[in-house]
Tab-separated table of C-alpha atoms and ligand atoms in Angstrom:
chain	number	residue	atom	x	y	z
A	134	MET	CA	-6.283	-56.634	-95.021
A	135	HIS	CA	-6.288	-59.278	-92.889
A	136	TYR	CA	-9.150	-60.630	-90.660
A	137	ILE	CA	-8.019	-62.511	-87.391
A	138	ARG	CA	-11.368	-65.745	-88.246
A	139	LEU	CA	-12.419	-68.174	-85.809
A	140	LEU	CA	-12.161	-71.698	-87.625
A	141	ARG	CA	-14.326	-73.605	-85.061
A	142	PRO	CA	-16.259	-72.443	-82.452
A	143	LEU	CA	-14.260	-71.757	-79.475
A	144	SER	CA	-15.064	-74.594	-76.243
A	145	VAL	CA	-14.148	-74.513	-72.817
A	146	GLU	CA	-13.094	-77.308	-70.579
A	147	SER	CA	-12.831	-76.447	-66.146
A	148	SER	CA	-10.234	-79.173	-64.756
A	149	SER	CA	-11.674	-81.137	-62.509
A	150	ASN	CA	-11.933	-79.379	-59.026
A	151	ARG	CA	-13.842	-76.864	-61.237
A	152	ARG	CA	-11.427	-73.896	-60.248
A	153	GLU	CA	-9.325	-72.932	-63.891
A	154	ASP	CA	-11.036	-73.292	-67.657
A	155	THR	CA	-8.551	-74.253	-70.367
A	156	LEU	CA	-10.145	-72.148	-73.224
A	157	SER	CA	-9.534	-73.776	-76.602
A	158	VAL	CA	-9.090	-71.665	-79.557
A	159	LEU	CA	-8.267	-72.463	-83.121
A	160	LEU	CA	-7.948	-69.406	-85.534
A	161	THR	CA	-5.936	-67.818	-88.708
A	162	ILE	CA	-5.624	-64.778	-89.850
A	163	THR	CA	-6.618	-65.013	-93.468
A	164	THR	CA	-7.319	-61.621	-96.233
A	165	ASP	CA	-11.330	-61.936	-96.798
A	166	LEU	CA	-10.602	-64.143	-100.279
A	167	GLY	CA	-8.880	-66.940	-97.980
A	168	ASP	CA	-6.244	-66.185	-100.732
A	169	SER	CA	-3.014	-65.552	-98.600
A	170	PHE	CA	-2.157	-65.807	-95.194
A	171	PHE	CA	-1.261	-62.978	-92.571
A	172	SER	CA	3.119	-62.685	-92.728
A	173	PRO	CA	4.236	-60.379	-90.370
A	174	ASP	CA	8.644	-59.759	-90.169
A	175	GLU	CA	8.235	-59.929	-86.592
A	176	PRO	CA	6.317	-62.605	-84.579
A	177	LEU	CA	2.635	-61.101	-84.259
A	178	ALA	CA	1.283	-61.229	-80.377
A	179	LEU	CA	-2.405	-61.678	-79.872
A	180	GLY	CA	-4.477	-60.673	-77.214
A	181	LEU	CA	-7.112	-62.372	-75.783
A	182	VAL	CA	-9.429	-60.420	-73.053
A	183	LEU	CA	-13.369	-62.042	-71.641
A	184	GLU	CA	-15.599	-58.496	-70.938
A	185	SER	CA	-19.228	-58.431	-69.808
A	186	ALA	CA	-21.508	-58.374	-72.302
A	187	ASP	CA	-24.441	-56.709	-71.103
A	188	GLY	CA	-25.607	-53.953	-68.827
A	189	ALA	CA	-23.766	-51.291	-67.059
A	190	GLN	CA	-20.313	-53.884	-66.580
A	191	LYS	CA	-19.998	-53.996	-70.864
A	192	GLY	CA	-17.585	-54.062	-72.157
A	193	LYS	CA	-15.291	-54.879	-68.364
A	194	VAL	CA	-12.504	-57.112	-68.592
A	195	LEU	CA	-13.792	-60.114	-67.025
A	196	ALA	CA	-10.695	-62.870	-67.530
A	197	CYS	CA	-7.431	-63.367	-69.513
A	198	PRO	CA	-5.178	-65.857	-70.341
A	199	ALA	CA	-2.610	-66.731	-68.152
A	200	ASP	CA	-0.335	-65.494	-70.404
A	201	LYS	CA	3.292	-67.152	-69.803
A	202	GLY	CA	5.428	-66.498	-72.834
A	203	SER	CA	3.126	-65.292	-75.246
A	204	PRO	CA	0.831	-68.039	-75.663
A	205	LEU	CA	-1.243	-66.587	-78.946
A	206	GLN	CA	2.040	-65.885	-81.323
A	207	TRP	CA	1.363	-65.870	-85.060
A	208	ARG	CA	4.350	-65.764	-87.333
A	209	ALA	CA	5.727	-66.026	-91.141
A	210	GLY	CA	4.548	-69.577	-92.794
A	211	MET	CA	1.969	-69.492	-90.445
A	212	ARG	CA	-1.791	-71.079	-91.429
A	213	VAL	CA	-3.273	-71.929	-88.856
A	214	LEU	CA	-2.761	-71.145	-84.644
A	215	LYS	CA	-4.362	-73.814	-82.585
A	216	ALA	CA	-4.041	-72.814	-78.420
A	217	GLN	CA	-4.772	-74.114	-75.319
A	218	LEU	CA	-5.528	-70.800	-73.020
A	219	ARG	CA	-5.582	-70.941	-69.151
A	220	LEU	CA	-7.671	-68.466	-67.618
A	221	ARG	CA	-6.907	-66.543	-64.593
A	222	THR	CA	-10.856	-66.901	-62.909
A	223	PRO	CA	-13.310	-69.443	-64.548
A	224	LEU	CA	-15.425	-68.221	-66.902
A	225	PRO	CA	-19.080	-67.835	-66.310
A	226	ASN	CA	-22.470	-68.190	-67.360
A	227	GLU	CA	-23.490	-64.908	-68.239
A	228	LYS	CA	-22.873	-63.944	-71.912
A	229	THR	CA	-19.577	-62.973	-72.217
A	230	THR	CA	-17.690	-61.481	-75.348
A	231	VAL	CA	-13.950	-62.815	-76.110
A	232	ARG	CA	-12.246	-60.928	-78.307
A	233	ILE	CA	-8.795	-61.602	-79.956
A	234	PHE	CA	-7.062	-58.565	-81.401
A	235	ALA	CA	-2.981	-57.772	-82.420
A	236	ARG	CA	-1.478	-56.350	-79.445
A	237	SER	CA	-0.086	-53.112	-79.793
A	238	HIS	CA	4.360	-52.811	-79.111
A	239	GLN	CA	3.058	-50.332	-75.993
A	240	SER	CA	-0.232	-52.376	-74.641
A	241	LYS	CA	-1.216	-54.953	-73.966
A	242	ALA	CA	-5.181	-54.367	-74.015
A	243	PRO	CA	-7.197	-53.878	-77.103
A	244	SER	CA	-7.197	-50.969	-79.094
A	245	PRO	CA	-9.809	-47.901	-78.726
A	246	ARG	CA	-8.970	-47.673	-82.286
A	247	PRO	CA	-9.810	-51.144	-83.246
A	248	TYR	CA	-10.071	-51.104	-86.588
A	249	TRP	CA	-8.945	-49.869	-89.907
A	250	ARG	CA	-10.129	-45.702	-90.311
A	251	HIS	CA	-8.357	-43.305	-92.622
A	252	GLY	CA	-5.549	-41.526	-91.195
A	253	TYR	CA	-4.104	-44.865	-89.533
A	254	GLU	CA	-0.582	-44.982	-88.591
A	255	GLU	CA	0.828	-48.245	-89.213
A	256	GLU	CA	0.627	-50.550	-86.338
A	257	PRO	CA	-0.046	-53.948	-86.167
A	258	THR	CA	-3.443	-53.367	-84.259
A	259	GLU	CA	-4.332	-51.566	-87.571
A	260	LEU	CA	-2.995	-54.311	-89.300
A	261	VAL	CA	-5.261	-56.563	-88.178
A	262	VAL	CA	-9.002	-56.909	-88.496
A	263	PRO	CA	-10.422	-58.586	-84.745
A	264	VAL	CA	-12.782	-60.391	-84.299
A	265	SER	CA	-14.850	-61.646	-80.980
A	266	VAL	CA	-17.527	-64.414	-79.929
A	267	ASP	CA	-20.158	-64.498	-77.458
A	268	MET	CA	-20.335	-67.251	-74.287
A	269	VAL	CA	-23.633	-67.353	-73.593
A	270	ASN	CA	-23.656	-70.608	-70.576
A	271	ARG	CA	-19.904	-71.024	-72.085
A	272	ARG	CA	-20.902	-71.639	-75.046
A	273	CYS	CA	-19.568	-70.544	-77.774
A	274	ALA	CA	-22.369	-68.459	-80.553
A	275	PRO	CA	-21.724	-70.055	-83.452
A	276	VAL	CA	-21.559	-67.147	-85.090
A	277	SER	CA	-18.204	-65.157	-84.816
A	278	LEU	CA	-18.663	-60.756	-84.568
A	279	ARG	CA	-16.851	-57.293	-86.344
A	280	GLN	CA	-17.392	-54.498	-83.802
A	281	MET	CA	-17.838	-51.556	-86.138
A	282	PRO	CA	-16.806	-48.281	-84.814
A	283	LEU	CA	-19.472	-45.025	-84.804
A	284	PRO	CA	-19.069	-41.958	-84.073
A	285	GLY	CA	-20.153	-40.812	-80.598
A	286	ARG	CA	-23.143	-39.097	-79.509
A	287	GLY	CA	-21.840	-35.699	-77.690
A	288	ASP	CA	-19.308	-37.991	-77.034
A	289	ASP	CA	-15.259	-37.089	-79.218
A	290	ASP	CA	-14.833	-39.633	-81.668
A	291	ASP	CA	-11.936	-41.705	-80.289
A	292	ALA	CA	-14.376	-42.083	-77.107
A	293	ALA	CA	-17.228	-43.492	-78.441
A	294	SER	CA	-14.929	-47.237	-80.278
A	295	ASP	CA	-13.709	-47.351	-76.269
A	296	GLY	CA	-16.312	-51.185	-76.722
A	297	ASN	CA	-18.546	-48.897	-74.904
A	298	GLY	CA	-22.040	-49.609	-76.817
A	299	HIS	CA	-21.254	-46.826	-79.491
A	300	ASP	CA	-20.727	-49.563	-81.982
A	301	LEU	CA	-22.257	-52.309	-84.248
A	302	ALA	CA	-21.011	-55.861	-84.521
A	303	LEU	CA	-21.502	-57.774	-87.223
A	304	GLY	CA	-21.891	-61.232	-86.851
A	305	GLU	CA	-19.864	-63.512	-89.171
A	306	ASP	CA	-19.971	-67.376	-90.107
A	307	ILE	CA	-17.422	-69.396	-88.091
A	308	GLY	CA	-15.033	-71.879	-90.000
A	309	GLU	CA	-13.105	-71.958	-93.157
A	310	SER	CA	-15.519	-70.926	-96.067
A	311	ILE	CA	-15.671	-66.993	-97.345
A	312	ALA	CA	-19.039	-66.597	-97.875
A	313	ARG	CA	-21.224	-64.548	-95.046
A	314	HIS	CA	-18.044	-63.074	-93.950
A	315	ILE	CA	-16.800	-58.836	-94.621
A	316	TRP	CA	-14.944	-58.295	-97.905
A	317	ASP	CA	-12.340	-55.054	-97.125
A	318	ALA	CA	-14.551	-52.847	-100.045
A	319	GLY	CA	-17.312	-53.122	-97.601
A	320	LEU	CA	-15.719	-52.477	-94.117
A	321	VAL	CA	-13.038	-49.573	-96.014
A	322	THR	CA	-15.883	-47.849	-97.417
A	323	ALA	CA	-18.267	-48.202	-93.263
A	324	SER	CA	-15.869	-47.214	-92.118
A	325	PHE	CA	-14.975	-43.712	-93.967
A	326	LEU	CA	-18.946	-42.568	-93.902
A	327	SER	CA	-18.964	-43.223	-90.029
A	328	ASP	CA	-16.153	-41.320	-89.574
A	329	SER	CA	-17.485	-38.909	-92.274
A	330	CYS	CA	-20.969	-37.907	-91.442
A	331	ARG	CA	-20.465	-34.704	-89.858
A	332	SER	CA	-18.308	-33.816	-92.468
A	333	ALA	CA	-20.697	-30.992	-94.281
A	334	ASP	CA	-18.543	-31.315	-97.703
A	335	VAL	CA	-17.718	-35.020	-97.613
A	336	MET	CA	-21.726	-36.043	-97.182
A	337	ALA	CA	-22.868	-33.238	-100.007
A	338	GLU	CA	-20.278	-35.593	-101.978
A	339	MET	CA	-21.074	-38.665	-100.552
A	340	LEU	CA	-24.768	-39.228	-99.305
A	341	PRO	CA	-26.539	-36.058	-100.420
A	342	MET	CA	-29.965	-35.421	-99.444
A	343	ARG	CA	-31.667	-33.769	-102.735
A	344	ARG	CA	-35.582	-34.216	-101.706
A	345	HIS	CA	-37.536	-31.699	-100.011
A	346	ASP	CA	-39.947	-33.888	-98.481
A	347	ASP	CA	-36.749	-34.749	-95.283
A	348	GLN	CA	-36.585	-38.149	-96.463
A	349	ILE	CA	-34.146	-40.935	-97.580
A	350	GLY	CA	-34.316	-43.621	-99.478
A	351	ILE	CA	-31.160	-46.373	-99.897
A	352	LEU	CA	-31.078	-49.529	-101.511
A	353	GLU	CA	-27.506	-51.602	-100.617
A	354	LEU	CA	-27.047	-54.007	-103.676
A	355	GLY	CA	-25.065	-57.386	-102.690
A	356	CYS	CA	-25.130	-56.437	-99.270
A	357	GLY	CA	-23.484	-59.347	-98.079
A	358	VAL	CA	-23.347	-59.641	-93.830
A	359	GLY	CA	-24.785	-55.716	-94.308
A	360	VAL	CA	-21.652	-53.802	-92.952
A	361	LEU	CA	-22.206	-50.703	-95.360
A	362	GLY	CA	-26.025	-50.554	-95.416
A	363	THR	CA	-26.189	-51.753	-91.659
A	364	THR	CA	-23.874	-49.099	-90.752
A	365	LEU	CA	-25.662	-46.191	-92.936
A	366	ALA	CA	-28.229	-46.939	-90.844
A	367	ALA	CA	-26.806	-45.761	-87.972
A	368	VAL	CA	-24.628	-42.983	-89.861
A	369	VAL	CA	-27.752	-41.199	-92.223
A	370	PHE	CA	-29.292	-38.838	-89.531
A	371	ASP	CA	-25.578	-37.039	-89.311
A	372	ALA	CA	-25.430	-36.964	-92.099
A	373	ALA	CA	-28.434	-35.113	-92.934
A	374	ALA	CA	-27.422	-32.906	-90.148
A	375	ALA	CA	-24.066	-32.068	-91.149
A	376	GLN	CA	-25.735	-30.926	-94.773
A	377	GLY	CA	-28.580	-28.611	-92.823
A	378	ARG	CA	-31.429	-30.657	-93.637
A	379	SER	CA	-33.035	-32.946	-90.671
A	380	LEU	CA	-34.630	-36.170	-92.373
A	381	ARG	CA	-38.265	-36.650	-90.522
A	382	SER	CA	-37.662	-40.922	-92.478
A	383	ALA	CA	-34.571	-42.863	-93.771
A	384	HIS	CA	-35.014	-46.016	-95.608
A	385	VAL	CA	-32.082	-48.305	-96.154
A	386	LEU	CA	-32.960	-51.922	-97.737
A	387	LEU	CA	-30.289	-54.562	-97.471
A	388	THR	CA	-30.335	-56.667	-100.936
A	389	ASP	CA	-28.790	-59.763	-101.691
A	390	VAL	CA	-29.433	-63.522	-103.349
A	391	ASP	CA	-31.581	-65.659	-100.949
A	392	GLU	CA	-28.723	-67.547	-99.079
A	393	ALA	CA	-27.638	-64.324	-97.990
A	394	GLU	CA	-31.589	-63.560	-95.633
A	395	GLU	CA	-30.253	-65.351	-93.229
A	396	ARG	CA	-27.353	-63.604	-91.791
A	397	ALA	CA	-28.452	-60.407	-92.996
A	398	ARG	CA	-31.512	-60.367	-90.876
A	399	ALA	CA	-29.568	-61.114	-87.902
A	400	ASN	CA	-27.497	-59.114	-88.490
A	401	ILE	CA	-30.100	-56.647	-89.109
A	402	ALA	CA	-31.894	-57.810	-85.820
A	403	ARG	CA	-27.832	-57.150	-83.854
A	404	ALA	CA	-28.127	-54.061	-84.510
A	405	GLU	CA	-31.823	-53.347	-83.413
A	406	ALA	CA	-31.203	-55.054	-80.671
A	407	ARG	CA	-28.131	-52.863	-79.394
A	408	PRO	CA	-29.601	-50.116	-77.275
A	409	PRO	CA	-27.365	-47.304	-77.378
A	410	CYS	CA	-27.257	-48.194	-81.304
A	411	ALA	CA	-29.195	-45.053	-82.889
A	412	VAL	CA	-30.452	-47.365	-85.536
A	413	ALA	CA	-33.541	-47.874	-83.778
A	414	ALA	CA	-33.969	-45.023	-83.308
A	415	ALA	CA	-33.482	-43.705	-86.997
A	416	ALA	CA	-33.423	-45.220	-90.062
A	417	GLU	CA	-35.640	-47.968	-91.196
A	418	LEU	CA	-33.575	-50.924	-91.937
A	419	GLN	CA	-35.253	-54.004	-93.563
A	420	TYR	CA	-33.587	-56.952	-96.407
A	421	GLU	CA	-35.461	-58.286	-99.078
A	422	ASN	CA	-34.272	-60.740	-101.695
A	423	LEU	CA	-32.407	-59.371	-104.838
A	424	ASP	CA	-31.415	-61.701	-107.624
A	425	TRP	CA	-29.426	-59.216	-110.354
A	426	ASP	CA	-30.842	-62.288	-112.386
A	427	ASP	CA	-34.406	-60.682	-111.486
A	428	GLY	CA	-33.435	-57.195	-111.089
A	429	ARG	CA	-31.897	-57.531	-114.515
A	430	ARG	CA	-35.799	-57.864	-116.362
A	431	GLY	CA	-36.988	-55.206	-113.481
A	432	ARG	CA	-38.009	-58.246	-111.126
A	433	PHE	CA	-37.881	-56.622	-107.857
A	434	GLY	CA	-39.909	-58.114	-104.608
A	435	PRO	CA	-42.467	-55.762	-102.971
A	436	ARG	CA	-40.454	-53.892	-100.668
A	437	THR	CA	-37.645	-52.742	-103.775
A	438	ALA	CA	-40.487	-51.222	-105.462
A	439	ALA	CA	-42.882	-49.960	-102.975
A	440	ARG	CA	-40.285	-46.738	-103.742
A	441	GLY	CA	-37.943	-44.277	-105.738
A	442	TRP	CA	-34.219	-44.769	-103.712
A	443	ASP	CA	-32.265	-41.834	-103.761
A	444	LEU	CA	-28.932	-43.553	-103.175
A	445	VAL	CA	-28.061	-47.415	-104.638
A	446	VAL	CA	-24.769	-48.664	-102.377
A	447	LEU	CA	-22.934	-51.860	-103.890
A	448	SER	CA	-19.013	-52.928	-102.043
A	449	ASP	CA	-17.097	-54.947	-103.247
A	450	CYS	CA	-19.807	-56.689	-105.715
A	451	THR	CA	-17.850	-56.295	-108.843
A	452	TYR	CA	-14.644	-58.176	-108.993
A	453	ASN	CA	-16.721	-61.242	-110.690
A	454	VAL	CA	-16.599	-59.809	-114.578
A	455	ASP	CA	-19.530	-62.224	-115.592
A	456	SER	CA	-21.852	-61.338	-112.980
A	457	LEU	CA	-21.622	-57.335	-113.775
A	458	PRO	CA	-24.238	-57.821	-117.231
A	459	ALA	CA	-26.859	-58.555	-115.064
A	460	LEU	CA	-25.469	-55.971	-112.273
A	461	LEU	CA	-25.483	-53.144	-114.236
A	462	ALA	CA	-29.353	-54.225	-115.946
A	463	THR	CA	-30.342	-54.417	-112.481
A	464	LEU	CA	-28.852	-50.292	-112.053
A	465	ARG	CA	-29.985	-49.412	-114.757
A	466	ALA	CA	-33.948	-51.327	-113.327
A	467	LEU	CA	-33.771	-49.537	-110.553
A	468	HIS	CA	-33.154	-46.207	-112.193
A	469	TYR	CA	-35.742	-46.304	-115.098
A	470	HIS	CA	-37.980	-47.467	-112.167
A	471	SER	CA	-37.304	-45.034	-109.299
A	472	PHE	CA	-37.212	-42.047	-111.799
A	473	VAL	CA	-40.470	-43.712	-113.455
A	474	HIS	CA	-41.991	-44.534	-108.839
A	475	ASP	CA	-41.801	-40.669	-107.431
A	476	GLY	CA	-38.917	-39.404	-109.805
A	477	THR	CA	-36.518	-39.839	-108.681
A	478	ASP	CA	-33.029	-40.310	-109.993
A	479	THR	CA	-30.938	-42.425	-108.013
A	480	ARG	CA	-27.528	-41.760	-107.286
A	481	VAL	CA	-25.251	-44.785	-107.296
A	482	LEU	CA	-22.351	-45.346	-104.657
A	483	LEU	CA	-19.947	-48.506	-106.003
A	484	ALA	CA	-16.858	-49.680	-103.968
A	485	THR	CA	-14.770	-51.483	-104.720
A	486	LYS	CA	-11.257	-53.200	-104.261
A	487	PRO	CA	-9.626	-53.649	-107.196
A	488	ARG	CA	-8.105	-57.614	-107.812
A	489	HIS	CA	-8.059	-58.097	-111.155
A	490	ALA	CA	-7.047	-56.566	-114.305
A	491	SER	CA	-10.401	-58.253	-115.910
A	492	GLU	CA	-12.212	-56.293	-113.334
A	493	GLU	CA	-11.091	-53.300	-115.795
A	494	ALA	CA	-14.651	-54.504	-118.239
A	495	LEU	CA	-16.552	-52.533	-115.087
A	496	PHE	CA	-15.881	-48.447	-117.215
A	497	GLY	CA	-16.711	-49.501	-120.923
A	498	LEU	CA	-20.161	-51.661	-119.070
A	499	LEU	CA	-20.637	-47.900	-117.187
A	500	HIS	CA	-20.204	-46.261	-120.284
A	501	GLU	CA	-22.659	-49.069	-122.065
A	502	PHE	CA	-25.649	-48.423	-119.675
A	503	GLY	CA	-25.292	-44.420	-119.532
A	504	TRP	CA	-23.686	-44.077	-116.723
A	505	SER	CA	-21.034	-41.309	-115.672
A	506	HIS	CA	-18.487	-42.385	-112.897
A	507	ARG	CA	-15.896	-40.814	-110.935
A	508	VAL	CA	-13.629	-41.131	-107.980
A	509	ALA	CA	-14.645	-39.413	-105.043
A	510	ARG	CA	-12.600	-41.143	-102.382
A	511	THR	CA	-9.370	-43.255	-102.984
A	512	ILE	CA	-8.592	-45.115	-99.448
A	513	PRO	CA	-4.770	-47.260	-99.306
A	514	LEU	CA	-5.335	-50.175	-97.428
A	515	PRO	CA	-3.167	-51.157	-94.498
A	516	ARG	CA	0.314	-52.058	-96.371
A	517	VAL	CA	1.595	-56.122	-95.805
A	518	GLY	CA	5.359	-57.011	-97.779
A	519	ALA	CA	5.475	-55.004	-101.013
A	520	GLU	CA	1.616	-55.112	-102.108
A	521	ASP	CA	0.041	-51.813	-102.381
A	522	GLU	CA	-3.857	-52.143	-102.601
A	523	ARG	CA	-6.827	-49.936	-101.443
A	524	VAL	CA	-10.565	-49.276	-102.248
A	525	ASP	CA	-11.655	-47.040	-104.310
A	526	ILE	CA	-15.373	-44.840	-103.629
A	527	TYR	CA	-16.868	-43.618	-107.549
A	528	VAL	CA	-20.189	-42.312	-107.591
A	529	LEU	CA	-22.277	-43.517	-110.578
A	530	THR	CA	-24.645	-40.638	-112.028
A	531	ARG	CA	-27.557	-41.146	-114.738
A	532	GLY	CA	-29.348	-38.198	-115.246
A	533	ALA	CA	-32.805	-38.369	-114.970
A	534	GLY	CA	-33.343	-37.529	-118.391
A	535	ARG	CA	-31.717	-41.291	-120.311
A	536	GLU	CA	-35.187	-42.703	-119.352
A	537	GLU	CA	-35.518	-43.585	-123.064
A	538	THR	CA	-32.643	-46.760	-121.855
A	539	GLY	CA	-34.146	-47.854	-119.210
A	540	ALA	CA	-36.221	-49.745	-119.967
A	541	ALA	CA	-36.025	-53.896	-118.519
A	542	GLU	CA	-33.930	-55.903	-119.959
A	543	GLU	CA	-36.530	-58.824	-121.180
B	271	SAM	C1	-17.514	-59.985	-102.196
B	271	SAM	S1	-19.371	-59.774	-101.009
B	271	SAM	C2	-19.716	-58.303	-100.724
B	271	SAM	C3	-20.357	-57.989	-99.783
B	271	SAM	C4	-20.553	-57.301	-99.366
B	271	SAM	N1	-20.909	-56.107	-99.928
B	271	SAM	C5	-19.172	-56.634	-98.215
B	271	SAM	O1	-18.491	-56.056	-99.103
B	271	SAM	O2	-19.043	-57.037	-97.543
B	271	SAM	C6	-20.171	-60.516	-103.132
B	271	SAM	C7	-21.687	-60.216	-102.638
B	271	SAM	O3	-22.872	-59.936	-103.599
B	271	SAM	C8	-23.653	-61.164	-103.754
B	271	SAM	N2	-24.020	-61.748	-105.480
B	271	SAM	C9	-23.161	-62.500	-106.268
B	271	SAM	N3	-23.807	-62.857	-107.173
B	271	SAM	C10	-25.389	-61.753	-107.647
B	271	SAM	C11	-26.548	-61.830	-107.929
B	271	SAM	N4	-26.621	-62.628	-108.924
B	271	SAM	N5	-27.469	-61.094	-106.900
B	271	SAM	C12	-26.722	-60.386	-105.745
B	271	SAM	N6	-26.410	-60.805	-105.476
B	271	SAM	C13	-25.491	-61.517	-105.639
B	271	SAM	C14	-23.254	-62.215	-103.438
B	271	SAM	O4	-23.852	-63.171	-102.331
B	271	SAM	C15	-22.193	-61.540	-101.749
B	271	SAM	O5	-22.623	-61.159	-100.629
């Protein structure tokens, strides 16, 4: 998949009479790894709209650039796109969201289904992940945003993803660094779980409610910006209802190394602050550092140690073969901890986009560490060029009787 990525914050310049603003944009369209640039057969027109960010007018288009001959156009061979866009109306001082997206053939407006969804059609809008950024007092915020559509409450799904509020916004770093941003497996798995959260069959397989005490604990390893865990926090009550259960409480804990903490915490705050989003009213969503080099020894912070975990989730964390032993030992230590703490038999949902043959080492290690695994879903990714790409979602189980091998590594 390819993502529109801002290489530097947007900047605004006013003409001398202040009647006209020019917006400077520097962006690229690249993969999550930053290892290849989007190379379409036909030039891809990008759209840019300025929308009101808050209040009843949220999502209302305030301004578009004067569009003489498609100034934002991405062609094969490009590595960056630099543009100066003349705005038809001056940028307001109020908080405003700038959305940049791949335009479909039919419409200049952002797609109401802006992300990859299962059952996608091969429209350009589905091939390139759009980006947003907030401008406050005409200054660009230092993070860009990925909108994550959630199923509506009382609406149908398309109405819910029309940009009018039933969504999450995940902040990413602006610039060339590939750290602190969303990866394919996280985005695709979060979209799939969100789209399927009212399906009893899919949820019974992916997010089963097994306890009798109407609560669930979900821990995410290597959360990055938090796309998977934050989405789960937003949909877990729907997932329980789909299985005929009414949850009293749900606790979702995002974990990663300390470099990830600031961005993950900011995204939790963003999710909780968004009024239409159910996160605040539903799951308790928290963050704690958990480095697998500590986890492998059963060294957990107070939040991780405080309860048994029904489900551990992770996405795109298995591509670095060197870190697999520490990761697998951490999973084992969490399983052991949960069993000893309150008899919980932890299951694992592991999503991965296979990138290299060396990653097959995961399956040997899973066996060695006592996990049974099965593919619950294989999801093909929007395809550009000849390469077939996919995300595999595995369910791992170990069984409560396996605790004799569960002692933490010294
Ligand atoms: C490719 S990113 C995936 C991020 C996120 N899960 C997603 O799908 O968007 C891998 C994540 O694993 C984390 N990670 C790598 N080594 C780790 C370790 N030893 N302990 C904890 N997290 C680690 C990184 O910080 C990074 O956030």
